[in-house]
């Protein structure tokens, strides 16, 4: 991508100010994300070009833009401001002058701020008319099971074309599937305990965690990347928040976080039961997500966004998470 290409994209969306400089931002795993500076010194913007693929139909741009528009209208400011979008999968957002959140920054205060952000999103959820369901949203125990089974089926088709692929395939077939089938047997016995009242379905940032956060010079936290956002079971959101491995939130804060979210729900007891039920399902799902780098469609997304993942490291992380699962 050169300056002329960027200018053309900006012209398509109604930006005609001359560009002074631009550069690709790190961390956009699925999309190309650029910071654009203008010659007239107006505030820089972020241009996000969203990945599309025949095998991955989700409208990432609409999901993220609608979510940010809703949140911005609710006066939530720990996010980028949505500015413009077009039909060619280009979104324009305000640039936040901040750096990626790192593991060393993790504290009770930031965990509280993250949960407050989630709670604030849902204070006026009846106004969220344009919010779609989250990516892989789950509203029943069968939805959770379907999500894992679908991912397992895809990863079972990894081509054993090299020793590493064969190692990943052996792990899936011998270890992961055995654990999953044992968990399924347990879930069948307690399936009736999963109750999600409609009024307790919440708007979820999805892929929510400190791996998608920034800190500015004053240590203010901002959250980014909402292309999977939408309506979802809060038990899934809180489980993912604690399981995601990039910047791991210690499990010692899980109980207090569950209590904090439960106070905002009409049926807190159901919520706590659901978390206990779905947490190990979400752990297995995250193992499968870590192994996504072995799939062709993921490789295409990484090539598009100019990022890559070390498959061997991803497999090591998957083993590590596997050992922590208790059913």
mmCIF file of C-alpha atoms in Angstrom:
data_model
loop_
_atom_site.group_PDB
_atom_site.id
_atom_site.type_symbol
_atom_site.label_atom_id
_atom_site.label_comp_id
_atom_site.label_asym_id
_atom_site.label_seq_id
_atom_site.Cartn_x
_atom_site.Cartn_y
_atom_site.Cartn_z
ATOM 1 C CA UNK A 1 0.000 0.000 0.000
ATOM 2 C CA UNK A 2 1.458 3.395 -1.018
ATOM 3 C CA UNK A 3 0.411 7.011 -0.450
ATOM 4 C CA UNK A 4 -1.553 7.085 -3.706
ATOM 5 C CA UNK A 5 -3.529 3.980 -2.704
ATOM 6 C CA UNK A 6 -4.292 5.475 0.712
ATOM 7 C CA UNK A 7 -5.351 8.781 -0.888
ATOM 8 C CA UNK A 8 -7.659 6.921 -3.271
ATOM 9 C CA UNK A 9 -9.283 5.039 -0.388
ATOM 10 C CA UNK A 10 -9.738 8.284 1.541
ATOM 11 C CA UNK A 11 -11.220 10.032 -1.510
ATOM 12 C CA UNK A 12 -13.755 7.206 -1.834
ATOM 13 C CA UNK A 13 -14.906 7.872 1.706
ATOM 14 C CA UNK A 14 -14.934 11.677 1.408
ATOM 15 C CA UNK A 15 -11.505 12.695 2.766
ATOM 16 C CA UNK A 16 -9.696 15.063 0.392
ATOM 17 C CA UNK A 17 -7.050 16.599 2.674
ATOM 18 C CA UNK A 18 -3.486 15.980 1.410
ATOM 19 C CA UNK A 19 -1.625 13.210 3.233
ATOM 20 C CA UNK A 20 1.690 13.972 4.882
ATOM 21 C CA UNK A 21 2.513 10.481 6.103
ATOM 22 C CA UNK A 22 1.013 7.076 6.883
ATOM 23 C CA UNK A 23 2.169 3.796 8.374
ATOM 24 C CA UNK A 24 0.823 0.327 9.063
ATOM 25 C CA UNK A 25 -0.048 -0.163 12.727
ATOM 26 C CA UNK A 26 1.043 -3.338 14.481
ATOM 27 C CA UNK A 27 -1.424 -5.774 15.961
ATOM 28 C CA UNK A 28 -4.113 -5.893 13.268
ATOM 29 C CA UNK A 29 -4.257 -9.682 13.014
ATOM 30 C CA UNK A 30 -7.116 -9.864 10.482
ATOM 31 C CA UNK A 31 -7.166 -6.456 8.796
ATOM 32 C CA UNK A 32 -4.855 -3.742 7.527
ATOM 33 C CA UNK A 33 -4.843 -0.795 9.911
ATOM 34 C CA UNK A 34 -3.075 2.473 9.064
ATOM 35 C CA UNK A 35 -2.423 5.689 10.926
ATOM 36 C CA UNK A 36 -2.769 8.618 8.520
ATOM 37 C CA UNK A 37 -1.262 12.071 9.188
ATOM 38 C CA UNK A 38 -2.399 15.055 7.145
ATOM 39 C CA UNK A 39 -0.304 17.921 5.774
ATOM 40 C CA UNK A 40 -2.634 20.554 7.249
ATOM 41 C CA UNK A 41 -1.972 19.090 10.736
ATOM 42 C CA UNK A 42 -5.575 18.171 11.443
ATOM 43 C CA UNK A 43 -5.942 15.318 13.905
ATOM 44 C CA UNK A 44 -4.629 12.018 12.464
ATOM 45 C CA UNK A 45 -7.062 9.230 11.702
ATOM 46 C CA UNK A 46 -7.028 5.451 11.588
ATOM 47 C CA UNK A 47 -7.971 3.827 8.289
ATOM 48 C CA UNK A 48 -9.023 0.204 8.639
ATOM 49 C CA UNK A 49 -9.317 -2.039 5.594
ATOM 50 C CA UNK A 50 -11.309 -5.133 6.576
ATOM 51 C CA UNK A 51 -10.510 -8.638 5.411
ATOM 52 C CA UNK A 52 -13.169 -10.458 3.388
ATOM 53 C CA UNK A 53 -13.194 -14.070 2.264
ATOM 54 C CA UNK A 54 -15.779 -16.399 0.715
ATOM 55 C CA UNK A 55 -15.338 -18.763 3.676
ATOM 56 C CA UNK A 56 -15.636 -15.967 6.261
ATOM 57 C CA UNK A 57 -18.860 -14.075 5.565
ATOM 58 C CA UNK A 58 -19.104 -11.941 8.718
ATOM 59 C CA UNK A 59 -19.453 -8.205 8.041
ATOM 60 C CA UNK A 60 -16.651 -7.083 10.356
ATOM 61 C CA UNK A 61 -16.942 -3.422 9.376
ATOM 62 C CA UNK A 62 -20.671 -3.146 10.140
ATOM 63 C CA UNK A 63 -20.270 -4.977 13.442
ATOM 64 C CA UNK A 64 -17.463 -2.737 14.655
ATOM 65 C CA UNK A 65 -18.858 0.536 13.330
ATOM 66 C CA UNK A 66 -22.358 -0.082 14.740
ATOM 67 C CA UNK A 67 -20.934 -1.085 18.110
ATOM 68 C CA UNK A 68 -18.698 2.006 18.341
ATOM 69 C CA UNK A 69 -21.493 4.314 17.158
ATOM 70 C CA UNK A 70 -23.813 2.978 19.860
ATOM 71 C CA UNK A 71 -21.115 3.244 22.566
ATOM 72 C CA UNK A 72 -20.032 6.741 21.490
ATOM 73 C CA UNK A 73 -23.643 7.945 21.584
ATOM 74 C CA UNK A 74 -23.804 6.633 25.177
ATOM 75 C CA UNK A 75 -20.898 8.987 26.000
ATOM 76 C CA UNK A 76 -18.403 6.144 26.409
ATOM 77 C CA UNK A 77 -14.986 7.586 25.602
ATOM 78 C CA UNK A 78 -12.508 4.762 26.282
ATOM 79 C CA UNK A 79 -12.841 3.739 22.620
ATOM 80 C CA UNK A 80 -12.033 5.160 19.162
ATOM 81 C CA UNK A 81 -14.642 7.495 17.701
ATOM 82 C CA UNK A 82 -16.292 6.071 14.557
ATOM 83 C CA UNK A 83 -16.110 8.666 11.771
ATOM 84 C CA UNK A 84 -17.016 7.225 8.369
ATOM 85 C CA UNK A 85 -17.365 3.951 6.495
ATOM 86 C CA UNK A 86 -18.101 2.879 2.946
ATOM 87 C CA UNK A 87 -19.305 -0.168 1.034
ATOM 88 C CA UNK A 88 -15.753 -1.217 0.130
ATOM 89 C CA UNK A 89 -14.929 -2.435 3.642
ATOM 90 C CA UNK A 90 -13.132 0.743 4.705
ATOM 91 C CA UNK A 91 -13.719 2.303 8.122
ATOM 92 C CA UNK A 92 -12.324 5.593 9.437
ATOM 93 C CA UNK A 93 -11.806 6.095 13.177
ATOM 94 C CA UNK A 94 -10.189 8.637 15.465
ATOM 95 C CA UNK A 95 -6.565 7.937 16.319
ATOM 96 C CA UNK A 96 -5.749 7.352 19.991
ATOM 97 C CA UNK A 97 -2.264 8.500 20.950
ATOM 98 C CA UNK A 98 -1.432 5.513 23.128
ATOM 99 C CA UNK A 99 0.671 2.358 23.292
ATOM 100 C CA UNK A 100 -0.350 -1.300 23.537
ATOM 101 C CA UNK A 101 -1.283 -2.463 27.025
ATOM 102 C CA UNK A 102 1.344 -4.862 28.401
ATOM 103 C CA UNK A 103 1.274 -7.614 30.984
ATOM 104 C CA UNK A 104 3.279 -5.497 33.444
ATOM 105 C CA UNK A 105 0.449 -2.919 33.474
ATOM 106 C CA UNK A 106 -2.151 -5.392 34.725
ATOM 107 C CA UNK A 107 -3.714 -4.361 38.039
ATOM 108 C CA UNK A 108 -6.975 -4.574 39.977
ATOM 109 C CA UNK A 109 -7.724 -1.004 38.908
ATOM 110 C CA UNK A 110 -7.560 -1.821 35.191
ATOM 111 C CA UNK A 111 -9.585 -5.012 35.653
ATOM 112 C CA UNK A 112 -12.248 -2.884 37.363
ATOM 113 C CA UNK A 113 -12.168 -0.320 34.534
ATOM 114 C CA UNK A 114 -12.556 -3.072 31.938
ATOM 115 C CA UNK A 115 -15.590 -4.508 33.724
ATOM 116 C CA UNK A 116 -17.022 -0.996 34.174
ATOM 117 C CA UNK A 117 -16.732 -0.507 30.408
ATOM 118 C CA UNK A 118 -18.716 -3.714 29.846
ATOM 119 C CA UNK A 119 -21.349 -2.661 32.387
ATOM 120 C CA UNK A 120 -21.626 0.868 30.921
ATOM 121 C CA UNK A 121 -22.260 -0.610 27.475
ATOM 122 C CA UNK A 122 -25.393 -2.250 28.801
ATOM 123 C CA UNK A 123 -26.925 0.541 30.881
ATOM 124 C CA UNK A 124 -29.002 1.602 27.866
ATOM 125 C CA UNK A 125 -29.030 -1.666 25.947
ATOM 126 C CA UNK A 126 -32.697 -1.180 24.985
ATOM 127 C CA UNK A 127 -31.450 1.603 22.670
ATOM 128 C CA UNK A 128 -29.072 -0.756 20.810
ATOM 129 C CA UNK A 129 -31.332 -1.295 17.810
ATOM 130 C CA UNK A 130 -28.497 -1.648 15.269
ATOM 131 C CA UNK A 131 -26.327 -4.062 17.223
ATOM 132 C CA UNK A 132 -26.106 -7.534 15.683
ATOM 133 C CA UNK A 133 -25.444 -10.778 17.505
ATOM 134 C CA UNK A 134 -21.799 -11.266 18.408
ATOM 135 C CA UNK A 135 -19.622 -13.533 16.326
ATOM 136 C CA UNK A 136 -20.318 -17.108 17.456
ATOM 137 C CA UNK A 137 -22.844 -15.799 19.982
ATOM 138 C CA UNK A 138 -24.260 -18.437 22.312
ATOM 139 C CA UNK A 139 -27.778 -18.386 23.757
ATOM 140 C CA UNK A 140 -28.089 -22.074 24.671
ATOM 141 C CA UNK A 141 -25.773 -24.869 25.730
ATOM 142 C CA UNK A 142 -26.274 -26.359 22.261
ATOM 143 C CA UNK A 143 -24.836 -23.161 20.741
ATOM 144 C CA UNK A 144 -21.660 -23.616 22.780
ATOM 145 C CA UNK A 145 -21.393 -27.268 21.777
ATOM 146 C CA UNK A 146 -21.987 -26.424 18.111
ATOM 147 C CA UNK A 147 -19.242 -23.778 18.196
ATOM 148 C CA UNK A 148 -16.654 -26.232 19.511
ATOM 149 C CA UNK A 149 -17.777 -29.076 17.243
ATOM 150 C CA UNK A 150 -17.553 -26.809 14.186
ATOM 151 C CA UNK A 151 -14.013 -25.738 15.044
ATOM 152 C CA UNK A 152 -12.994 -29.307 15.873
ATOM 153 C CA UNK A 153 -14.281 -30.510 12.525
ATOM 154 C CA UNK A 154 -12.292 -27.856 10.644
ATOM 155 C CA UNK A 155 -9.087 -28.526 12.558
ATOM 156 C CA UNK A 156 -9.473 -32.286 12.112
ATOM 157 C CA UNK A 157 -8.829 -31.608 8.413
ATOM 158 C CA UNK A 158 -5.336 -30.200 8.981
ATOM 159 C CA UNK A 159 -3.107 -31.697 6.297
ATOM 160 C CA UNK A 160 -0.295 -33.774 7.891
ATOM 161 C CA UNK A 161 2.118 -32.344 5.333
ATOM 162 C CA UNK A 162 4.941 -31.774 7.830
ATOM 163 C CA UNK A 163 5.928 -32.994 11.335
ATOM 164 C CA UNK A 164 4.448 -29.928 13.067
ATOM 165 C CA UNK A 165 1.077 -30.323 11.368
ATOM 166 C CA UNK A 166 1.112 -34.014 12.281
ATOM 167 C CA UNK A 167 1.891 -33.125 15.899
ATOM 168 C CA UNK A 168 -1.042 -30.692 16.006
ATOM 169 C CA UNK A 169 -3.330 -33.289 14.440
ATOM 170 C CA UNK A 170 -2.272 -35.941 16.971
ATOM 171 C CA UNK A 171 -2.964 -33.518 19.826
ATOM 172 C CA UNK A 172 -6.440 -32.788 18.478
ATOM 173 C CA UNK A 173 -7.379 -36.399 17.745
ATOM 174 C CA UNK A 174 -5.897 -38.114 20.802
ATOM 175 C CA UNK A 175 -5.956 -35.554 23.606
ATOM 176 C CA UNK A 176 -8.408 -32.785 22.854
ATOM 177 C CA UNK A 177 -11.244 -34.900 21.473
ATOM 178 C CA UNK A 178 -11.027 -37.291 24.433
ATOM 179 C CA UNK A 179 -11.350 -34.379 26.847
ATOM 180 C CA UNK A 180 -14.166 -32.845 24.819
ATOM 181 C CA UNK A 181 -16.203 -36.051 24.699
ATOM 182 C CA UNK A 182 -15.813 -36.486 28.460
ATOM 183 C CA UNK A 183 -17.064 -32.943 28.970
ATOM 184 C CA UNK A 184 -19.985 -33.559 26.608
ATOM 185 C CA UNK A 185 -21.097 -36.523 28.697
ATOM 186 C CA UNK A 186 -21.085 -34.321 31.781
ATOM 187 C CA UNK A 187 -22.971 -31.532 30.007
ATOM 188 C CA UNK A 188 -25.722 -33.921 28.947
ATOM 189 C CA UNK A 189 -26.461 -34.643 32.603
ATOM 190 C CA UNK A 190 -26.662 -30.963 33.568
ATOM 191 C CA UNK A 191 -28.020 -29.469 30.341
ATOM 192 C CA UNK A 192 -31.284 -28.381 31.971
ATOM 193 C CA UNK A 193 -29.313 -26.189 34.418
ATOM 194 C CA UNK A 194 -28.383 -23.770 31.620
ATOM 195 C CA UNK A 195 -30.933 -20.951 31.726
ATOM 196 C CA UNK A 196 -30.405 -17.652 29.867
ATOM 197 C CA UNK A 197 -33.382 -15.292 30.280
ATOM 198 C CA UNK A 198 -33.767 -12.878 27.374
ATOM 199 C CA UNK A 199 -33.431 -9.860 29.672
ATOM 200 C CA UNK A 200 -29.949 -11.029 30.736
ATOM 201 C CA UNK A 201 -28.501 -11.143 27.228
ATOM 202 C CA UNK A 202 -25.920 -8.348 27.043
ATOM 203 C CA UNK A 203 -23.917 -6.425 24.463
ATOM 204 C CA UNK A 204 -20.433 -7.915 24.408
ATOM 205 C CA UNK A 205 -17.242 -6.293 23.073
ATOM 206 C CA UNK A 206 -16.171 -9.861 22.142
ATOM 207 C CA UNK A 207 -12.508 -10.857 22.027
ATOM 208 C CA UNK A 208 -12.532 -8.696 25.144
ATOM 209 C CA UNK A 209 -9.339 -8.375 27.113
ATOM 210 C CA UNK A 210 -6.170 -6.412 27.662
ATOM 211 C CA UNK A 211 -4.650 -7.743 24.436
ATOM 212 C CA UNK A 212 -7.067 -5.299 22.769
ATOM 213 C CA UNK A 213 -6.288 -2.327 25.013
ATOM 214 C CA UNK A 214 -4.085 0.770 24.879
ATOM 215 C CA UNK A 215 -2.590 3.039 27.542
ATOM 216 C CA UNK A 216 -1.906 6.728 26.946
ATOM 217 C CA UNK A 217 0.764 8.899 28.586
ATOM 218 C CA UNK A 218 -1.560 9.600 31.526
ATOM 219 C CA UNK A 219 -2.219 5.854 32.028
ATOM 220 C CA UNK A 220 -5.779 6.125 30.743
ATOM 221 C CA UNK A 221 -6.969 2.838 29.247
ATOM 222 C CA UNK A 222 -8.715 2.503 25.873
ATOM 223 C CA UNK A 223 -10.272 -0.553 24.249
ATOM 224 C CA UNK A 224 -10.086 -1.363 20.537
ATOM 225 C CA UNK A 225 -11.017 -4.011 17.936
ATOM 226 C CA UNK A 226 -14.736 -4.720 18.062
ATOM 227 C CA UNK A 227 -15.328 -6.510 14.767
ATOM 228 C CA UNK A 228 -16.787 -9.515 16.619
ATOM 229 C CA UNK A 229 -18.952 -7.446 19.011
ATOM 230 C CA UNK A 230 -22.677 -7.882 19.558
ATOM 231 C CA UNK A 231 -25.350 -9.535 21.699
ATOM 232 C CA UNK A 232 -24.149 -12.529 23.682
ATOM 233 C CA UNK A 233 -24.354 -14.520 26.900
ATOM 234 C CA UNK A 234 -22.437 -12.605 29.620
ATOM 235 C CA UNK A 235 -21.220 -15.982 30.936
ATOM 236 C CA UNK A 236 -19.316 -16.379 27.671
ATOM 237 C CA UNK A 237 -17.956 -12.833 27.817
ATOM 238 C CA UNK A 238 -16.603 -13.180 31.356
ATOM 239 C CA UNK A 239 -15.187 -16.640 30.594
ATOM 240 C CA UNK A 240 -13.364 -15.381 27.502
ATOM 241 C CA UNK A 241 -12.084 -12.358 29.442
ATOM 242 C CA UNK A 242 -10.295 -14.677 31.881
ATOM 243 C CA UNK A 243 -9.238 -17.394 29.436
ATOM 244 C CA UNK A 244 -7.741 -15.410 26.550
ATOM 245 C CA UNK A 245 -4.000 -16.151 26.766
ATOM 246 C CA UNK A 246 -2.283 -13.082 25.313
ATOM 247 C CA UNK A 247 -2.478 -11.014 28.519
ATOM 248 C CA UNK A 248 -3.892 -13.455 31.046
ATOM 249 C CA UNK A 249 -6.121 -12.090 33.800
ATOM 250 C CA UNK A 250 -5.384 -14.139 36.958
ATOM 251 C CA UNK A 251 -8.204 -16.466 37.983
ATOM 252 C CA UNK A 252 -8.034 -15.152 41.549
ATOM 253 C CA UNK A 253 -10.113 -12.201 40.296
ATOM 254 C CA UNK A 254 -12.743 -14.410 38.635
ATOM 255 C CA UNK A 255 -15.101 -14.782 41.605
ATOM 256 C CA UNK A 256 -15.219 -11.056 42.400
ATOM 257 C CA UNK A 257 -15.692 -10.243 38.707
ATOM 258 C CA UNK A 258 -18.605 -12.672 38.462
ATOM 259 C CA UNK A 259 -20.148 -11.017 41.527
ATOM 260 C CA UNK A 260 -19.693 -7.558 39.989
ATOM 261 C CA UNK A 261 -21.414 -8.508 36.724
ATOM 262 C CA UNK A 262 -24.150 -10.482 38.480
ATOM 263 C CA UNK A 263 -25.333 -7.362 40.345
ATOM 264 C CA UNK A 264 -26.335 -5.854 36.981
ATOM 265 C CA UNK A 265 -28.454 -8.851 35.946
ATOM 266 C CA UNK A 266 -32.030 -9.756 36.794
ATOM 267 C CA UNK A 267 -31.154 -13.420 37.321
ATOM 268 C CA UNK A 268 -27.709 -13.495 38.981
ATOM 269 C CA UNK A 269 -27.963 -17.105 40.172
ATOM 270 C CA UNK A 270 -28.577 -18.367 36.634
ATOM 271 C CA UNK A 271 -25.557 -16.355 35.480
ATOM 272 C CA UNK A 272 -23.247 -17.932 38.064
ATOM 273 C CA UNK A 273 -24.426 -21.432 37.162
ATOM 274 C CA UNK A 274 -23.860 -20.713 33.454
ATOM 275 C CA UNK A 275 -20.295 -19.507 34.062
ATOM 276 C CA UNK A 276 -19.491 -22.737 35.885
ATOM 277 C CA UNK A 277 -20.966 -24.750 33.010
ATOM 278 C CA UNK A 278 -19.470 -22.903 30.052
ATOM 279 C CA UNK A 279 -16.013 -22.030 31.403
ATOM 280 C CA UNK A 280 -14.419 -25.374 30.396
ATOM 281 C CA UNK A 281 -16.210 -25.230 27.033
ATOM 282 C CA UNK A 282 -14.678 -21.810 26.424
ATOM 283 C CA UNK A 283 -11.258 -23.133 27.457
ATOM 284 C CA UNK A 284 -11.492 -25.807 24.769
ATOM 285 C CA UNK A 285 -12.701 -23.205 22.282
ATOM 286 C CA UNK A 286 -9.633 -21.074 23.050
ATOM 287 C CA UNK A 287 -7.351 -24.047 22.459
ATOM 288 C CA UNK A 288 -8.954 -24.397 19.047
ATOM 289 C CA UNK A 289 -8.553 -20.663 18.421
ATOM 290 C CA UNK A 290 -4.845 -20.969 19.184
ATOM 291 C CA UNK A 291 -4.615 -23.711 16.576
ATOM 292 C CA UNK A 292 -6.358 -21.596 13.931
ATOM 293 C CA UNK A 293 -2.969 -20.708 12.453
ATOM 294 C CA UNK A 294 -2.968 -24.212 10.931
ATOM 295 C CA UNK A 295 -6.062 -23.350 8.836
ATOM 296 C CA UNK A 296 -5.927 -21.932 5.295
ATOM 297 C CA UNK A 297 -8.489 -19.143 5.870
ATOM 298 C CA UNK A 298 -6.496 -17.904 8.885
ATOM 299 C CA UNK A 299 -3.311 -17.912 6.835
ATOM 300 C CA UNK A 300 -5.086 -15.802 4.206
ATOM 301 C CA UNK A 301 -6.186 -13.277 6.868
ATOM 302 C CA UNK A 302 -2.651 -13.047 8.229
ATOM 303 C CA UNK A 303 -1.221 -12.520 4.738
ATOM 304 C CA UNK A 304 -3.816 -9.793 4.096
ATOM 305 C CA UNK A 305 -3.000 -8.017 7.364
ATOM 306 C CA UNK A 306 0.752 -8.599 6.920
ATOM 307 C CA UNK A 307 1.047 -10.451 10.228
ATOM 308 C CA UNK A 308 2.003 -14.017 10.995
ATOM 309 C CA UNK A 309 1.951 -16.433 13.878
ATOM 310 C CA UNK A 310 4.540 -19.003 14.884
ATOM 311 C CA UNK A 311 2.634 -22.278 14.613
ATOM 312 C CA UNK A 312 4.950 -24.053 17.028
ATOM 313 C CA UNK A 313 4.408 -21.389 19.701
ATOM 314 C CA UNK A 314 0.659 -21.528 19.163
ATOM 315 C CA UNK A 315 0.724 -25.294 19.660
ATOM 316 C CA UNK A 316 2.759 -24.873 22.869
ATOM 317 C CA UNK A 317 0.192 -22.373 24.186
ATOM 318 C CA UNK A 318 -2.584 -24.814 23.316
ATOM 319 C CA UNK A 319 -0.856 -27.593 25.306
ATOM 320 C CA UNK A 320 -0.404 -25.206 28.232
ATOM 321 C CA UNK A 321 -4.097 -24.275 28.320
ATOM 322 C CA UNK A 322 -5.110 -27.917 27.861
ATOM 323 C CA UNK A 323 -3.320 -28.883 31.085
ATOM 324 C CA UNK A 324 -5.327 -26.295 33.054
ATOM 325 C CA UNK A 325 -8.776 -27.590 32.137
ATOM 326 C CA UNK A 326 -10.761 -29.231 34.919
ATOM 327 C CA UNK A 327 -14.041 -30.987 34.189
#
